[in-house]
Coordinates of C-alpha atoms in Angstrom, one line a residue:
M71 CA 1.9 -2.8 -19.5
P72 CA 3.0 -1.9 -16.0
T73 CA 6.7 -1.3 -15.5
P74 CA 8.7 -3.6 -13.2
E75 CA 8.5 -0.8 -10.6
Q76 CA 4.9 0.3 -11.1
P77 CA 2.0 -2.0 -10.9
Y78 CA -1.4 -2.0 -12.6
L79 CA -3.6 0.3 -10.6
L80 CA -7.0 -1.3 -9.8
V81 CA -10.0 1.0 -9.6
A82 CA -12.8 -1.0 -8.0
G83 CA -16.1 -0.4 -6.3
P84 CA -19.3 1.6 -7.0
A85 CA -18.7 4.8 -9.0
E86 CA -20.0 7.0 -6.1
H87 CA -17.9 5.4 -3.4
G88 CA -15.2 7.7 -1.9
V89 CA -12.5 5.0 -2.0
R90 CA -13.1 4.3 -5.7
R91 CA -13.1 8.0 -6.5
Y92 CA -9.8 8.5 -4.6
A93 CA -8.2 5.5 -6.3
A94 CA -9.2 7.0 -9.7
D95 CA -7.8 10.5 -8.8
L96 CA -4.5 9.0 -7.6
A97 CA -4.2 6.7 -10.6
A98 CA -4.5 9.7 -12.9
A99 CA -1.8 11.5 -10.9
I100 CA 0.5 8.4 -11.0
G101 CA 0.0 7.6 -14.7
G102 CA 0.5 4.2 -16.3
E103 CA -2.2 1.5 -16.6
S104 CA -5.3 1.6 -14.4
G105 CA -8.9 0.6 -14.5
P106 CA -11.2 -2.3 -13.5
M107 CA -10.0 -5.9 -13.1
P108 CA -8.3 -7.0 -16.4
E109 CA -9.2 -10.4 -17.9
T110 CA -5.6 -11.5 -17.5
P111 CA -4.0 -10.7 -14.2
P112 CA -1.0 -8.5 -14.6
A113 CA 2.3 -9.3 -13.0
R114 CA 1.9 -6.6 -10.4
M115 CA -1.2 -4.9 -9.1
H116 CA -2.1 -2.2 -6.5
A117 CA -5.6 -2.0 -5.0
H118 CA -7.3 0.4 -2.6
V119 CA -9.0 -2.0 -0.2
T120 CA -12.0 -1.9 2.2
D121 CA -14.2 -4.7 3.0
R122 CA -17.2 -2.6 2.0
I123 CA -16.4 -2.5 -1.7
F124 CA -14.8 -6.0 -2.1
G125 CA -17.7 -8.0 -0.8
S126 CA -21.1 -8.2 0.9
S127 CA -19.4 -9.4 4.1
P128 CA -15.9 -9.0 5.6
E129 CA -15.3 -12.7 4.9
E130 CA -16.3 -12.4 1.2
A131 CA -14.1 -9.4 0.8
A132 CA -11.1 -11.3 2.3
D133 CA -11.7 -14.2 0.0
R134 CA -11.5 -11.9 -3.0
V135 CA -8.4 -10.1 -1.9
E136 CA -6.7 -13.4 -1.1
A137 CA -7.6 -14.5 -4.6
L138 CA -6.0 -11.4 -6.0
G139 CA -2.9 -12.0 -4.0
A140 CA -2.6 -15.6 -5.3
S141 CA -2.8 -14.3 -8.9
T142 CA -0.5 -11.3 -8.9
R143 CA 2.2 -9.5 -6.9
L144 CA -0.3 -7.5 -4.9
T145 CA 0.2 -4.3 -2.9
I146 CA -2.6 -2.5 -1.2
T147 CA -3.8 0.7 0.4
L148 CA -6.1 0.0 3.3
H149 CA -9.2 2.2 3.9
D150 CA -11.8 2.2 6.7
V151 CA -9.4 0.5 9.1
P152 CA -11.2 -1.4 11.9
Q153 CA -11.6 0.5 15.1
Q154 CA -13.5 0.3 18.4
S155 CA -16.6 2.0 17.0
D156 CA -17.2 -1.0 14.8
G157 CA -18.8 -2.6 17.9
T158 CA -19.8 -6.2 17.5
N159 CA -18.5 -6.2 14.0
L160 CA -14.9 -5.4 15.1
G161 CA -13.7 -9.0 15.3
R162 CA -15.0 -10.0 11.9
R163 CA -13.6 -6.9 10.3
S164 CA -10.2 -7.2 12.0
D165 CA -9.9 -10.8 10.9
A166 CA -10.7 -9.7 7.3
Y167 CA -8.0 -7.0 7.4
R168 CA -5.4 -9.4 8.7
R169 CA -6.2 -11.6 5.7
F170 CA -5.9 -8.5 3.4
I171 CA -2.5 -7.8 4.8
G172 CA -1.4 -11.5 4.6
A173 CA -2.3 -11.5 0.9
A174 CA -0.2 -8.4 0.0
R175 CA 3.5 -7.8 -0.6
G176 CA 3.2 -4.4 1.0
V177 CA 0.7 -2.2 2.8
V178 CA 0.0 1.5 2.8
V179 CA -2.3 3.4 5.2
N180 CA -3.2 7.1 4.8
S181 CA -2.3 8.3 8.3
R182 CA -0.3 7.5 11.4
H183 CA -3.7 7.2 13.2
E184 CA -4.5 4.2 10.9
A185 CA -1.1 2.6 11.5
M186 CA -1.8 2.8 15.2
L187 CA -5.3 1.3 14.7
L188 CA -3.5 -1.7 13.0
D189 CA -1.4 -2.1 16.1
E190 CA -4.3 -1.7 18.5
H191 CA -6.8 -4.0 16.8
L192 CA -4.9 -6.3 14.4
G193 CA -1.7 -6.8 16.4
R194 CA 0.4 -5.4 13.5
A195 CA 3.4 -3.2 14.4
E196 CA 3.2 0.3 13.0
A197 CA 6.4 -0.3 11.1
D198 CA 4.6 -3.1 9.1
S199 CA 2.8 -0.4 7.0
R200 CA 3.9 2.6 5.0
V201 CA 2.1 5.9 5.8
I202 CA 1.3 8.0 2.7
P203 CA -1.3 10.7 3.4
L204 CA -4.3 11.3 1.2
G205 CA -3.2 13.8 -1.5
A206 CA -5.1 17.0 -2.2
R207 CA -6.3 18.1 -5.6
A208 CA -5.1 21.5 -6.8
R209 CA -7.2 24.3 -5.5
G210 CA -9.2 26.4 -7.9
P211 CA -10.7 29.8 -7.3
A212 CA -13.6 29.7 -5.0
D213 CA -16.7 32.0 -4.8
R214 CA -16.5 34.1 -1.6
P215 CA -19.4 35.0 0.6
R216 CA -21.0 38.4 -0.2
A217 CA -19.7 41.1 2.1
G218 CA -22.3 42.5 4.4
G219 CA -25.0 40.0 3.4
L220 CA -27.0 38.1 5.9
R221 CA -26.2 34.4 5.8
P222 CA -28.8 31.7 6.7
R223 CA -28.1 29.8 9.9
T224 CA -27.1 26.7 7.9
V225 CA -24.8 23.7 8.5
L226 CA -23.4 21.7 5.7
I227 CA -22.3 18.1 6.1
S228 CA -20.8 16.3 3.1
G229 CA -21.0 12.6 2.2
F230 CA -23.2 9.6 2.9
V231 CA -25.8 9.7 5.7
Y232 CA -25.3 7.0 8.3
P233 CA -25.3 6.8 12.2
G234 CA -22.3 8.5 13.8
K235 CA -21.7 10.9 10.8
G236 CA -22.5 13.9 13.0
H237 CA -25.9 14.9 11.6
L238 CA -27.7 14.4 14.9
E239 CA -25.1 16.3 16.8
A240 CA -25.3 19.1 14.2
I241 CA -29.1 19.2 14.6
Q242 CA -28.9 19.4 18.4
A243 CA -26.2 22.1 18.3
A244 CA -28.0 24.2 15.7
A245 CA -31.2 24.0 17.9
V246 CA -29.5 25.7 20.8
A247 CA -27.0 28.0 19.1
G248 CA -27.9 31.6 19.8
A249 CA -30.0 33.5 17.2
P250 CA -31.9 36.7 16.9
A251 CA -35.6 36.3 17.9
E252 CA -36.7 37.1 14.3
A253 CA -34.3 34.6 12.7
A254 CA -35.6 31.8 10.6
P255 CA -35.0 28.2 11.9
A256 CA -31.5 26.8 11.5
T257 CA -31.0 24.4 8.7
V258 CA -28.8 21.3 8.5
V259 CA -28.0 20.1 5.0
A260 CA -26.8 16.5 4.3
V261 CA -24.9 16.9 1.0
G262 CA -25.2 13.4 -0.2
A263 CA -27.5 10.4 0.0
P264 CA -28.3 7.9 2.7
S265 CA -25.8 5.0 2.8
A266 CA -27.3 1.7 1.6
G267 CA -29.7 0.4 4.3
H268 CA -29.8 3.7 6.2
E269 CA -32.8 5.4 4.6
R270 CA -34.7 5.0 7.9
D271 CA -31.9 6.9 9.7
A272 CA -32.4 9.9 7.4
H273 CA -36.2 9.9 8.2
E274 CA -35.4 9.6 11.9
L275 CA -33.0 12.6 11.6
A276 CA -35.7 14.6 9.9
R277 CA -38.2 13.7 12.7
R278 CA -35.8 14.7 15.4
A279 CA -34.9 18.0 13.6
A280 CA -38.6 18.9 13.4
E281 CA -39.0 18.3 17.1
L282 CA -36.2 20.7 17.8
G283 CA -37.4 23.3 15.4
V284 CA -34.5 22.7 12.9
D285 CA -34.9 22.2 9.2
F286 CA -33.2 19.1 7.8
R287 CA -32.6 18.5 4.1
V288 CA -30.9 15.5 2.3
T289 CA -29.8 16.4 -1.2
G290 CA -29.4 12.8 -2.4
F291 CA -26.5 11.7 -4.7
L292 CA -25.2 14.7 -6.7
D293 CA -23.0 14.8 -9.8
D294 CA -19.6 16.6 -9.3
R295 CA -20.8 20.0 -10.4
D296 CA -23.9 20.1 -8.1
Y297 CA -21.9 18.6 -5.3
R298 CA -19.3 21.4 -5.6
N299 CA -22.0 24.0 -5.7
E300 CA -23.6 22.7 -2.5
L301 CA -20.3 22.8 -0.7
L302 CA -19.7 26.4 -1.9
S303 CA -23.2 27.5 -0.8
D304 CA -24.0 29.6 2.3
G305 CA -23.4 27.6 5.5
V306 CA -20.9 26.3 7.9
P307 CA -18.8 23.3 6.7
L308 CA -18.9 20.6 9.4
A309 CA -17.1 17.2 9.6
A310 CA -18.3 15.6 12.9
H311 CA -18.1 11.9 12.1
Q312 CA -17.0 10.0 15.2
H313 CA -15.7 6.8 13.5
V314 CA -13.1 8.4 11.2
S315 CA -10.2 6.3 9.8
A316 CA -9.0 8.7 7.1
S317 CA -11.3 11.3 5.6
R318 CA -11.4 12.4 2.0
S319 CA -14.5 14.6 2.8
I320 CA -12.3 16.9 5.0
L321 CA -10.0 17.5 2.0
D322 CA -13.1 18.1 -0.2
W323 CA -13.8 21.2 1.9
A324 CA -10.2 22.5 1.8
E325 CA -9.8 22.0 -1.9
L326 CA -12.8 24.3 -2.4
G327 CA -11.2 26.9 -0.2
R328 CA -13.4 26.2 2.9
R329 CA -12.2 25.8 6.5
A330 CA -14.4 23.1 8.0
L331 CA -15.2 22.6 11.7
V332 CA -13.8 19.2 12.4
I333 CA -14.5 17.2 15.6
D334 CA -11.5 16.5 17.8
S335 CA -9.9 13.1 17.3
R336 CA -6.4 11.7 16.9
Y337 CA -6.9 11.8 13.1
A338 CA -8.1 15.4 13.2
R339 CA -5.1 16.5 15.2
E340 CA -2.8 14.7 12.7
M341 CA -4.4 16.5 9.8
E342 CA -4.3 19.9 11.6
A343 CA -0.5 19.4 11.9
L344 CA -0.1 18.1 8.3
R345 CA -2.0 21.1 6.7
P346 CA -1.8 23.9 9.3
G347 CA -4.8 26.3 9.2
S348 CA -6.9 24.2 6.8
I349 CA -9.4 23.0 9.4
S350 CA -10.8 24.2 12.8
V351 CA -10.8 21.4 15.4
F352 CA -13.4 21.6 18.2
R353 CA -14.4 19.5 21.2
P354 CA -18.0 18.0 21.1
D355 CA -19.2 20.3 23.8
E356 CA -18.1 23.4 21.8
L357 CA -20.2 22.7 18.7
A358 CA -23.1 25.1 19.4
G359 CA -20.8 27.9 20.2
K360 CA -18.6 27.3 17.2
L361 CA -21.7 27.3 14.9
E362 CA -22.9 30.6 16.4
A363 CA -19.4 32.1 16.0
A364 CA -19.2 31.0 12.4
W365 CA -22.6 32.3 11.5
N366 CA -21.6 35.6 12.9
D367 CA -18.3 35.6 11.1
P368 CA -18.8 33.8 7.7
E369 CA -15.3 34.7 6.6
S370 CA -13.9 32.3 9.2
T371 CA -15.3 29.4 7.1
W372 CA -13.1 30.3 4.1
L373 CA -9.4 29.6 3.7
P374 CA -6.9 32.4 2.9
P375 CA -5.7 31.9 -0.7
S376 CA -2.2 31.3 0.6
T377 CA -3.1 28.3 2.7
A378 CA -1.0 25.3 1.6
L379 CA -2.7 22.0 1.1
S380 CA 0.4 19.8 0.4
P381 CA 0.9 17.0 0.1
T382 CA -0.9 17.1 -3.2
L383 CA -1.9 14.1 -5.4
D384 CA 1.3 14.7 -7.4
D385 CA 3.4 14.6 -4.1
V386 CA 1.7 11.4 -3.1
A387 CA 2.1 9.8 -6.5
A388 CA 5.9 10.3 -6.2
E389 CA 5.8 8.6 -2.8
Y390 CA 4.0 5.6 -4.2
R391 CA 6.5 5.3 -7.1
A392 CA 9.4 5.4 -4.7
W393 CA 7.7 2.9 -2.4
W394 CA 7.0 0.4 -5.2
R395 CA 10.7 0.4 -6.1
D396 CA 11.4 -0.7 -2.5
V397 CA 8.7 -3.4 -2.3
A398 CA 10.0 -6.9 -3.1

């Protein structure tokens, strides 16, 4: 059973969802009991919470989290924190997140950026939550690009396909980035599947790419081995999603030894300071030039072996254990 200091670690949501995958990785690093919802609620429980895996609507998700809070001493890590880019859904999501927080004995967010979002959109002081960054997996040896070989003019974007993820911007930038007259068309590869309900968006991206003379390919959902192989393939790693809360996909690149181009944001600057040299931050109007430079210098898309990626999952596990000891 969970110790008085350490709760049962709930791992919830679809198997392919990034929040569930991170919850499982972190639970393995922390140790102790973890898994799906037990039949008998434990005395203490910790859950990684986003409205998108706890219900079909923000209200349903809040109902479920409140039910958890009524049955156990609940602590939570918030993901996908509400922000201005939620548009007309911002009010409903913010209300749900206030209810999540109200149901919990303690709250973690994965960045100062998210703590500031809670202040800006939920009226919660930054001090009301504990900031524990996403932990990196240990880096393994990565295949390096072949010296002297011509690389295709390719852009790689990892994760689900949905509006605002940066696929359209990548297509537009790839279309105008300089290339020799005899070069093949540039290619943008979406390493993942369309998010539920966004299949038409993938078709629209393919249509727009064809208009601009760019190839666009969607891999669909991949198992871990094939996903890793795609991220290690020839191409420029790009993270250009404009609605970032905290991003596991940015860490996916670094863990494989790749330095991704990451669009400038408050979160990107925070991650650049946390793991210096692990990403290359760019302004939106710089993307075409950055792609051209990376195609001409493939080595720039790989991290030197000495690049530190701490905090690791083990570092973060220790922070959680210490925090749980302090939570009433």
